[in-house]
PDB file of C-alpha atoms in Angstrom:
ATOM      1  CA  MET A   1     -19.628 -25.975 -65.057  1.00  0.00           C
ATOM      2  CA  MET A   2     -18.727 -28.311 -62.491  1.00  0.00           C
ATOM      3  CA  GLY A   3     -15.026 -28.062 -62.707  1.00  0.00           C
ATOM      4  CA  LEU A   4     -16.213 -24.343 -62.161  1.00  0.00           C
ATOM      5  CA  LEU A   5     -17.555 -25.407 -59.257  1.00  0.00           C
ATOM      6  CA  SER A   6     -14.739 -27.246 -57.921  1.00  0.00           C
ATOM      7  CA  LEU A   7     -12.093 -24.822 -58.980  1.00  0.00           C
ATOM      8  CA  ASP A   8     -13.976 -21.912 -56.742  1.00  0.00           C
ATOM      9  CA  ARG A   9     -14.513 -23.419 -53.466  1.00  0.00           C
ATOM     10  CA  SER A  10     -10.741 -24.866 -53.345  1.00  0.00           C
ATOM     11  CA  ALA A  11     -10.103 -20.912 -53.300  1.00  0.00           C
ATOM     12  CA  LEU A  12     -12.931 -20.108 -50.912  1.00  0.00           C
ATOM     13  CA  LEU A  13     -10.059 -22.826 -49.046  1.00  0.00           C
ATOM     14  CA  VAL A  14      -7.284 -21.497 -50.024  1.00  0.00           C
ATOM     15  CA  VAL A  15      -8.629 -18.082 -48.589  1.00  0.00           C
ATOM     16  CA  ALA A  16      -9.822 -19.192 -45.458  1.00  0.00           C
ATOM     17  CA  ALA A  17      -6.724 -20.880 -44.680  1.00  0.00           C
ATOM     18  CA  VAL A  18      -4.779 -18.024 -45.221  1.00  0.00           C
ATOM     19  CA  PHE A  19      -6.651 -15.468 -43.280  1.00  0.00           C
ATOM     20  CA  GLY A  20      -8.009 -18.287 -40.109  1.00  0.00           C
ATOM     21  CA  MET A  21     -11.219 -19.766 -40.200  1.00  0.00           C
ATOM     22  CA  TYR A  22     -12.917 -17.363 -37.037  1.00  0.00           C
ATOM     23  CA  GLN A  23     -16.182 -17.180 -38.741  1.00  0.00           C
ATOM     24  CA  PHE A  24     -16.279 -20.869 -40.226  1.00  0.00           C
ATOM     25  CA  VAL A  25     -15.768 -22.678 -37.194  1.00  0.00           C
ATOM     26  CA  GLU A  26     -17.634 -23.050 -33.808  1.00  0.00           C
ATOM     27  CA  GLY A  27     -15.549 -20.597 -30.887  1.00  0.00           C
ATOM     28  CA  GLY A  28     -13.413 -23.428 -29.465  1.00  0.00           C
ATOM     29  CA  CYS A  29     -13.515 -22.129 -26.049  1.00  0.00           C
ATOM     30  CA  SER A  30     -17.538 -21.988 -25.684  1.00  0.00           C
ATOM     31  CA  GLY A  31     -18.552 -23.536 -22.848  1.00  0.00           C
ATOM     32  CA  ARG A  32     -15.284 -25.073 -21.324  1.00  0.00           C
ATOM     33  CA  CYS A  33     -12.396 -22.290 -20.462  1.00  0.00           C
ATOM     34  CA  CYS A  34     -10.785 -23.754 -16.900  1.00  0.00           C
ATOM     35  CA  GLN A  35      -9.298 -22.594 -13.927  1.00  0.00           C
ATOM     36  CA  GLY A  36      -4.808 -23.037 -13.877  1.00  0.00           C
ATOM     37  CA  THR A  37      -3.691 -26.244 -16.380  1.00  0.00           C
ATOM     38  CA  ASP A  38      -5.972 -28.667 -17.454  1.00  0.00           C
ATOM     39  CA  PHE A  39      -4.751 -30.642 -19.979  1.00  0.00           C
ATOM     40  CA  THR A  40      -7.719 -32.275 -20.660  1.00  0.00           C
ATOM     41  CA  CYS A  41      -9.361 -28.329 -21.189  1.00  0.00           C
ATOM     42  CA  ALA A  42      -8.087 -28.624 -25.030  1.00  0.00           C
ATOM     43  CA  THR A  43     -10.074 -29.214 -28.323  1.00  0.00           C
ATOM     44  CA  THR A  44      -8.811 -29.647 -32.036  1.00  0.00           C
ATOM     45  CA  ASP A  45      -9.853 -25.974 -33.477  1.00  0.00           C
ATOM     46  CA  TRP A  46      -7.936 -22.990 -34.712  1.00  0.00           C
ATOM     47  CA  ARG A  47      -5.151 -21.472 -32.818  1.00  0.00           C
ATOM     48  CA  MET A  48      -4.250 -17.743 -31.955  1.00  0.00           C
ATOM     49  CA  ASP A  49      -1.331 -18.370 -34.063  1.00  0.00           C
ATOM     50  CA  ARG A  50      -3.240 -19.539 -36.909  1.00  0.00           C
ATOM     51  CA  VAL A  51      -2.470 -23.247 -36.735  1.00  0.00           C
ATOM     52  CA  TYR A  52      -4.832 -25.457 -37.479  1.00  0.00           C
ATOM     53  CA  GLU A  53      -4.726 -28.578 -34.552  1.00  0.00           C
ATOM     54  CA  THR A  54      -4.901 -29.541 -30.506  1.00  0.00           C
ATOM     55  CA  CYS A  55      -6.381 -26.109 -28.776  1.00  0.00           C
ATOM     56  CA  TYR A  56      -6.432 -25.183 -25.125  1.00  0.00           C
ATOM     57  CA  CYS A  57      -8.406 -23.556 -23.215  1.00  0.00           C
ATOM     58  CA  ASP A  58      -7.091 -22.816 -19.250  1.00  0.00           C
ATOM     59  CA  GLU A  59      -5.141 -20.148 -17.656  1.00  0.00           C
ATOM     60  CA  ARG A  60      -1.852 -20.833 -18.423  1.00  0.00           C
ATOM     61  CA  CYS A  61      -2.349 -21.824 -23.159  1.00  0.00           C
ATOM     62  CA  LEU A  62      -1.324 -17.701 -22.484  1.00  0.00           C
ATOM     63  CA  LYS A  63       2.082 -18.792 -20.958  1.00  0.00           C
ATOM     64  CA  THR A  64       2.626 -21.603 -23.124  1.00  0.00           C
ATOM     65  CA  LYS A  65       1.124 -19.341 -26.518  1.00  0.00           C
ATOM     66  CA  ASP A  66      -1.403 -22.278 -27.307  1.00  0.00           C
ATOM     67  CA  CYS A  67      -4.880 -21.118 -26.678  1.00  0.00           C
ATOM     68  CA  CYS A  68      -8.406 -22.118 -29.209  1.00  0.00           C
ATOM     69  CA  PHE A  69      -8.150 -18.993 -31.029  1.00  0.00           C
ATOM     70  CA  ASP A  70     -11.316 -17.844 -29.448  1.00  0.00           C
ATOM     71  CA  TYR A  71     -10.002 -17.820 -25.509  1.00  0.00           C
ATOM     72  CA  PRO A  72      -9.675 -14.073 -25.445  1.00  0.00           C
ATOM     73  CA  THR A  73     -13.694 -13.402 -26.213  1.00  0.00           C
ATOM     74  CA  GLU A  74     -14.899 -16.609 -24.315  1.00  0.00           C
ATOM     75  CA  CYS A  75     -12.844 -16.882 -21.677  1.00  0.00           C
ATOM     76  CA  PRO A  76     -12.416 -12.912 -20.995  1.00  0.00           C
ATOM     77  CA  ALA A  77      -9.129 -12.253 -17.677  1.00  0.00           C
ATOM     78  CA  GLN A  78     -11.629 -11.007 -14.641  1.00  0.00           C
ATOM     79  CA  PRO A  79      -9.437  -9.114 -12.040  1.00  0.00           C
ATOM     80  CA  CYS A  80      -9.074  -9.875  -7.783  1.00  0.00           C
ATOM     81  CA  VAL A  81     -12.380  -7.340  -7.220  1.00  0.00           C
ATOM     82  CA  VAL A  82     -12.201  -7.234  -3.719  1.00  0.00           C
ATOM     83  CA  SER A  83     -14.541  -5.206  -0.889  1.00  0.00           C
ATOM     84  CA  GLU A  84     -13.507  -1.677   1.074  1.00  0.00           C
ATOM     85  CA  TRP A  85     -11.037  -0.774   3.404  1.00  0.00           C
ATOM     86  CA  SER A  86     -12.480  -1.369   7.026  1.00  0.00           C
ATOM     87  CA  HIS A  87     -12.394   0.809  10.103  1.00  0.00           C
ATOM     88  CA  TRP A  88      -8.912   1.261  11.370  1.00  0.00           C
ATOM     89  CA  SER A  89      -8.458  -0.693  15.086  1.00  0.00           C
ATOM     90  CA  GLY A  90      -8.293   0.869  17.825  1.00  0.00           C
ATOM     91  CA  CYS A  91      -3.846   0.003  18.788  1.00  0.00           C
ATOM     92  CA  ALA A  92      -3.119  -2.802  19.609  1.00  0.00           C
ATOM     93  CA  GLN A  93      -1.684  -1.482  23.025  1.00  0.00           C
ATOM     94  CA  PRO A  94      -2.428   1.265  24.801  1.00  0.00           C
ATOM     95  CA  CYS A  95       0.302   4.331  26.662  1.00  0.00           C
ATOM     96  CA  GLN A  96       2.935   2.863  24.525  1.00  0.00           C
ATOM     97  CA  PRO A  97       4.095   3.295  19.931  1.00  0.00           C
ATOM     98  CA  SER A  98       2.213   0.677  18.946  1.00  0.00           C
ATOM     99  CA  PHE A  99       0.268  -0.143  15.659  1.00  0.00           C
ATOM    100  CA  ARG A 100      -3.289  -0.116  14.065  1.00  0.00           C
ATOM    101  CA  VAL A 101      -5.027  -2.554  11.496  1.00  0.00           C
ATOM    102  CA  ARG A 102      -7.709  -2.935   9.323  1.00  0.00           C
ATOM    103  CA  ARG A 103      -8.650  -4.910   6.842  1.00  0.00           C
ATOM    104  CA  ARG A 104     -10.106  -5.626   3.194  1.00  0.00           C
ATOM    105  CA  SER A 105     -11.710  -8.774   1.626  1.00  0.00           C
ATOM    106  CA  VAL A 106     -11.866 -10.980  -1.320  1.00  0.00           C
ATOM    107  CA  GLU A 107     -15.346 -10.204  -2.756  1.00  0.00           C
ATOM    108  CA  ARG A 108     -14.039 -12.658  -6.156  1.00  0.00           C
ATOM    109  CA  LEU A 109     -11.068 -14.410  -6.571  1.00  0.00           C
ATOM    110  CA  PRO A 110      -9.172 -13.489 -10.023  1.00  0.00           C
ATOM    111  CA  GLN A 111     -10.393 -16.150 -12.868  1.00  0.00           C
ATOM    112  CA  ASN A 112      -8.225 -16.213 -16.745  1.00  0.00           C
ATOM    113  CA  SER A 113      -5.050 -14.809 -15.441  1.00  0.00           C
ATOM    114  CA  GLY A 114      -6.868 -11.413 -14.308  1.00  0.00           C
ATOM    115  CA  GLN A 115      -5.071  -9.419 -11.871  1.00  0.00           C
ATOM    116  CA  ALA A 116      -4.193 -10.526  -8.325  1.00  0.00           C
ATOM    117  CA  CYS A 117      -5.593  -9.475  -5.364  1.00  0.00           C
ATOM    118  CA  PRO A 118      -4.067  -6.183  -3.484  1.00  0.00           C
ATOM    119  CA  ARG A 119      -2.841  -6.387  -0.437  1.00  0.00           C
ATOM    120  CA  LEU A 120      -5.760  -7.570   2.617  1.00  0.00           C
ATOM    121  CA  GLU A 121      -4.436  -6.063   5.708  1.00  0.00           C
ATOM    122  CA  GLU A 122      -2.918  -3.060   5.824  1.00  0.00           C
ATOM    123  CA  GLN A 123      -0.542  -1.514   9.589  1.00  0.00           C
ATOM    124  CA  ALA A 124       0.010   1.642  11.029  1.00  0.00           C
ATOM    125  CA  GLY A 125       1.579   3.338  14.265  1.00  0.00           C
ATOM    126  CA  CYS A 126       0.173   4.461  16.564  1.00  0.00           C
ATOM    127  CA  MET A 127      -1.103   4.973  20.305  1.00  0.00           C
ATOM    128  CA  GLU A 128      -3.926   5.801  22.633  1.00  0.00           C
ATOM    129  CA  TYR A 129      -3.486   8.048  25.867  1.00  0.00           C
ATOM    130  CA  GLN A 130      -5.521   6.237  27.491  1.00  0.00           C
ATOM    131  CA  ASP A 131      -5.765   2.734  29.140  1.00  0.00           C
ATOM    132  CA  ARG A 132      -8.493  -0.008  28.447  1.00  0.00           C
ATOM    133  CA  GLN A 133     -10.358   1.350  31.618  1.00  0.00           C
ATOM    134  CA  GLY A 134     -10.840   4.974  29.867  1.00  0.00           C
ATOM    135  CA  GLU A 135      -7.445   5.719  31.552  1.00  0.00           C
ATOM    136  CA  PHE A 136      -5.203   8.911  30.881  1.00  0.00           C
ATOM    137  CA  CYS A 137      -1.686   6.975  30.922  1.00  0.00           C
ATOM    138  CA  ALA A 138       1.163   8.253  32.838  1.00  0.00           C
ATOM    139  CA  SER A 139       3.601  11.002  31.799  1.00  0.00           C
ATOM    140  CA  VAL A 140       6.824   8.221  30.916  1.00  0.00           C
ATOM    141  CA  GLN A 141       9.913  10.034  29.793  1.00  0.00           C
ATOM    142  CA  GLY A 142      12.743   8.515  27.292  1.00  0.00           C
ATOM    143  CA  ALA A 143      13.265   9.040  23.246  1.00  0.00           C
ATOM    144  CA  ALA A 144      10.469  11.409  20.299  1.00  0.00           C
ATOM    145  CA  PHE A 145       8.643   8.786  19.078  1.00  0.00           C
ATOM    146  CA  ILE A 146       6.983  10.990  15.903  1.00  0.00           C
ATOM    147  CA  THR A 147       5.494  10.365  12.961  1.00  0.00           C
ATOM    148  CA  THR A 148       4.543  12.200   9.812  1.00  0.00           C
ATOM    149  CA  MET A 149       2.626  15.371  10.096  1.00  0.00           C
ATOM    150  CA  GLU A 150      -0.006  13.389   7.492  1.00  0.00           C
ATOM    151  CA  TYR A 151      -1.301  12.366  11.099  1.00  0.00           C
ATOM    152  CA  SER A 152      -1.452  15.588  12.590  1.00  0.00           C
ATOM    153  CA  LYS A 153      -5.202  16.159  10.129  1.00  0.00           C
ATOM    154  CA  GLY A 154      -8.099  16.454  12.076  1.00  0.00           C
ATOM    155  CA  ARG A 155      -6.502  17.423  15.459  1.00  0.00           C
ATOM    156  CA  THR A 156      -7.731  20.140  15.273  1.00  0.00           C
ATOM    157  CA  HIS A 157     -11.296  19.792  17.729  1.00  0.00           C
ATOM    158  CA  ASP A 158     -11.017  17.400  20.296  1.00  0.00           C
ATOM    159  CA  LEU A 159     -14.235  14.600  20.402  1.00  0.00           C
ATOM    160  CA  TYR A 160     -16.709  17.602  21.294  1.00  0.00           C
ATOM    161  CA  GLY A 161     -15.784  19.679  18.551  1.00  0.00           C
ATOM    162  CA  ALA A 162     -14.365  21.850  20.959  1.00  0.00           C
ATOM    163  CA  PRO A 163     -10.714  23.848  18.943  1.00  0.00           C
ATOM    164  CA  VAL A 164      -7.779  23.020  20.924  1.00  0.00           C
ATOM    165  CA  ASP A 165      -4.303  24.671  21.234  1.00  0.00           C
ATOM    166  CA  ALA A 166      -2.684  24.203  18.536  1.00  0.00           C
ATOM    167  CA  GLY A 167       0.978  23.666  20.507  1.00  0.00           C
ATOM    168  CA  PHE A 168       4.549  24.110  19.336  1.00  0.00           C
ATOM    169  CA  CYS A 169       7.128  23.061  17.069  1.00  0.00           C
ATOM    170  CA  MET A 170      10.141  21.672  17.565  1.00  0.00           C
ATOM    171  CA  GLU A 171      12.960  21.786  15.734  1.00  0.00           C
ATOM    172  CA  PHE A 172      16.547  19.435  15.431  1.00  0.00           C
ATOM    173  CA  LYS A 173      19.460  19.121  12.840  1.00  0.00           C
ATOM    174  CA  MET A 174      19.297  15.113  12.074  1.00  0.00           C
ATOM    175  CA  GLU A 175      22.210  13.070  13.733  1.00  0.00           C
ATOM    176  CA  SER A 176      22.027   9.595  12.844  1.00  0.00           C
ATOM    177  CA  LEU A 177      19.613   7.084  11.717  1.00  0.00           C
ATOM    178  CA  THR A 178      19.970   3.722  10.734  1.00  0.00           C
ATOM    179  CA  ALA A 179      19.287   1.982   7.689  1.00  0.00           C
ATOM    180  CA  GLN A 180      16.616   0.323   8.374  1.00  0.00           C
ATOM    181  CA  CYS A 181      14.274   4.188   7.468  1.00  0.00           C
ATOM    182  CA  MET A 182      15.915   4.494   4.537  1.00  0.00           C
ATOM    183  CA  VAL A 183      14.287   0.500   3.365  1.00  0.00           C
ATOM    184  CA  GLU A 184      10.389   1.379   4.774  1.00  0.00           C
ATOM    185  CA  ASN A 185       8.243   1.022   1.481  1.00  0.00           C
ATOM    186  CA  ARG A 186       4.594   0.249   2.587  1.00  0.00           C
ATOM    187  CA  PRO A 187       2.272   3.371   2.399  1.00  0.00           C
ATOM    188  CA  TYR A 188       1.815   4.637   6.211  1.00  0.00           C
ATOM    189  CA  THR A 189       5.961   3.674   6.038  1.00  0.00           C
ATOM    190  CA  ARG A 190       7.328   5.613   3.425  1.00  0.00           C
ATOM    191  CA  TRP A 191       7.803   9.048   5.484  1.00  0.00           C
ATOM    192  CA  MET A 192      10.758   7.729   6.857  1.00  0.00           C
ATOM    193  CA  GLN A 193      12.843   7.329   3.103  1.00  0.00           C
ATOM    194  CA  TYR A 194      13.093  10.899   3.253  1.00  0.00           C
ATOM    195  CA  LEU A 195      14.752  11.279   6.421  1.00  0.00           C
ATOM    196  CA  ARG A 196      18.382  12.331   6.343  1.00  0.00           C
ATOM    197  CA  GLU A 197      21.564  12.912   8.872  1.00  0.00           C
ATOM    198  CA  GLY A 198      22.416  16.740   8.205  1.00  0.00           C
ATOM    199  CA  TYR A 199      19.080  18.379   7.315  1.00  0.00           C
ATOM    200  CA  THR A 200      16.993  19.844   9.778  1.00  0.00           C
ATOM    201  CA  VAL A 201      13.271  18.708  10.581  1.00  0.00           C
ATOM    202  CA  CYS A 202       9.978  20.332  12.575  1.00  0.00           C
ATOM    203  CA  VAL A 203       8.652  18.728  14.247  1.00  0.00           C
ATOM    204  CA  ALA A 204       5.031  19.246  16.417  1.00  0.00           C
ATOM    205  CA  CYS A 205       3.852  19.112  19.286  1.00  0.00           C
ATOM    206  CA  GLN A 206       0.300  19.567  20.053  1.00  0.00           C
ATOM    207  CA  PRO A 207      -2.463  18.035  21.635  1.00  0.00           C
ATOM    208  CA  PRO A 208      -3.205  14.795  22.342  1.00  0.00           C
ATOM    209  CA  ALA A 209       0.514  13.942  22.834  1.00  0.00           C
ATOM    210  CA  MET A 210       1.022  17.555  24.207  1.00  0.00           C
ATOM    211  CA  ASN A 211       1.062  17.041  28.320  1.00  0.00           C
ATOM    212  CA  ASN A 212      -2.427  19.105  29.766  1.00  0.00           C
ATOM    213  CA  HIS A 213       0.536  19.791  32.791  1.00  0.00           C
ATOM    214  CA  SER A 214       3.520  20.200  31.344  1.00  0.00           C
ATOM    215  CA  GLN A 215       2.298  21.631  28.014  1.00  0.00           C
ATOM    216  CA  SER A 216       5.636  19.354  26.460  1.00  0.00           C
ATOM    217  CA  CYS A 217       5.788  15.620  24.297  1.00  0.00           C
ATOM    218  CA  GLN A 218       7.092  13.282  25.406  1.00  0.00           C
ATOM    219  CA  GLY A 219      11.466  13.097  24.195  1.00  0.00           C
ATOM    220  CA  ASP A 220      10.282  16.644  22.891  1.00  0.00           C
ATOM    221  CA  GLY A 221      13.199  18.475  24.102  1.00  0.00           C
ATOM    222  CA  ASN A 222      12.581  21.814  25.121  1.00  0.00           C
ATOM    223  CA  LEU A 223      14.365  22.152  28.429  1.00  0.00           C
ATOM    224  CA  ALA A 224      17.380  20.270  26.284  1.00  0.00           C
ATOM    225  CA  GLU A 225      20.058  21.666  26.204  1.00  0.00           C
ATOM    226  CA  ARG A 226      21.849  22.462  21.964  1.00  0.00           C
ATOM    227  CA  ASP A 227      24.899  20.429  22.202  1.00  0.00           C
ATOM    228  CA  GLU A 228      22.747  17.714  24.360  1.00  0.00           C
ATOM    229  CA  LEU A 229      22.417  14.446  21.792  1.00  0.00           C
ATOM    230  CA  LEU A 230      18.734  13.641  22.447  1.00  0.00           C
ATOM    231  CA  HIS A 231      16.762  10.332  20.744  1.00  0.00           C
ATOM    232  CA  TRP A 232      13.551   9.276  18.587  1.00  0.00           C
ATOM    233  CA  GLN A 233      12.175   6.699  17.035  1.00  0.00           C
ATOM    234  CA  ALA A 234       9.475   6.060  15.055  1.00  0.00           C
ATOM    235  CA  VAL A 235       6.137   5.118  14.599  1.00  0.00           C
ATOM    236  CA  GLY A 236       5.236   1.917  13.230  1.00  0.00           C
ATOM    237  CA  SER A 237       9.006   0.367  12.722  1.00  0.00           C
ATOM    238  CA  PRO A 238      11.158   0.116  15.908  1.00  0.00           C
ATOM    239  CA  HIS A 239      13.977  -0.012  13.445  1.00  0.00           C
ATOM    240  CA  CYS A 240      14.236   2.777  12.374  1.00  0.00           C
ATOM    241  CA  ARG A 241      15.936   5.696  14.707  1.00  0.00           C
ATOM    242  CA  GLY A 242      18.277   7.902  15.951  1.00  0.00           C
ATOM    243  CA  THR A 243      19.807  10.861  17.607  1.00  0.00           C
ATOM    244  CA  TRP A 244      19.571  14.916  16.965  1.00  0.00           C
ATOM    245  CA  ARG A 245      19.843  18.029  18.441  1.00  0.00           C
ATOM    246  CA  LYS A 246      18.141  20.707  19.029  1.00  0.00           C
ATOM    247  CA  VAL A 247      18.202  24.125  16.983  1.00  0.00           C
ATOM    248  CA  GLN A 248      15.168  25.978  18.661  1.00  0.00           C
ATOM    249  CA  ARG A 249      11.212  26.404  19.670  1.00  0.00           C
ATOM    250  CA  LEU A 250       8.951  27.943  17.382  1.00  0.00           C
ATOM    251  CA  GLN A 251       5.326  29.022  17.505  1.00  0.00           C
ATOM    252  CA  HIS A 252       4.768  27.124  14.240  1.00  0.00           C
ATOM    253  CA  CYS A 253       6.631  24.130  12.818  1.00  0.00           C
ATOM    254  CA  SER A 254       8.252  25.583   7.700  1.00  0.00           C
ATOM    255  CA  CYS A 255       9.528  22.970   7.500  1.00  0.00           C
ATOM    256  CA  PRO A 256       9.687  21.322   4.076  1.00  0.00           C
ATOM    257  CA  HIS A 257       6.283  18.938   4.074  1.00  0.00           C
ATOM    258  CA  VAL A 258       8.856  15.284   3.887  1.00  0.00           C
ATOM    259  CA  HIS A 259      10.222  16.993   6.599  1.00  0.00           C
ATOM    260  CA  SER A 260       7.721  18.014   8.835  1.00  0.00           C
ATOM    261  CA  PHE A 261       6.488  15.486  12.023  1.00  0.00           C
ATOM    262  CA  ILE A 262       4.384  15.493  14.887  1.00  0.00           C
ATOM    263  CA  PHE A 263       5.064  13.778  17.936  1.00  0.00           C
ATOM    264  CA  ILE A 264       2.897  10.622  18.729  1.00  0.00           C
TER     265      ILE A 264
END
C-alpha cells in the first residue's frame, strides 16, 4: 500500500512539472513589482516559459523573457494618464501671424511597461486683430496668410452674438510651394500636405480677417491682374509658403474640403 501511495505522489509531481505548478506555488511577484531594470527584484520560481529558476518582477523582464509566471496578473501594465487639454492661449504676438498653445499634465506615470505618455503640448497658427491695449491692428499689405477652412467654424457670429458678414471667396491656381508643406505632420498643420502645384484652391475672406473699410483681406488679390504672381504663407509653419495666380472671385467657396482655406 505504501508503495502505491509513493507511486501516485511521483506521478502527481510529473504532471505538475509538465503543465506548470501555477496552482501549487505562491506567486513569485506578489508584492514585489519593480520599475525599470532591478536585478534585486528576483526570486526562484516558475518563469513564464515554464522553466523553474531565477525569475524577475521588474519591467525589463518582459523584454528579456524571464518574468515570473504571475507577473502579468500581479504587475498589470498601467498606461500613462493625462489631464484634459487646457484652453487655447492667446496668440503669442498680436497683429501678425503667430501661434497659440494648449497644454495638459501627467496625472499618473506609466507603470509595468504601460503605454507611454502622449504629447503634453500642442501649437496652432493664429492671428489676433487687436493689440494688447485693445486697439484694432493697422492694415498691413503683403503676402496672404492662410489656414484650413476648419478655422472658419464659429465665425458666423461676433462676440456679442450678432451675425457677421459672410464675406466672399477667392479662387487661385497654385503655382509653387516649398517642400516643407509636404512633410508637416503635426495635428494642426496636416492640412498643408494637401497643397499641390497646379491645383485650384478656394480661400474665404471673412471677418475678422476682412477689413471693415476696404472689405478685403490681406493678400486676397482681389485687385490683382489674372497673370500677376501673388504670394501666400501657411499660418503655423513659416517654412510652408509659395505663389499662386488669381482665377476669380465668388460669393461662396465650392472647392473640395481639402483644398478650401481661409485668410487669416
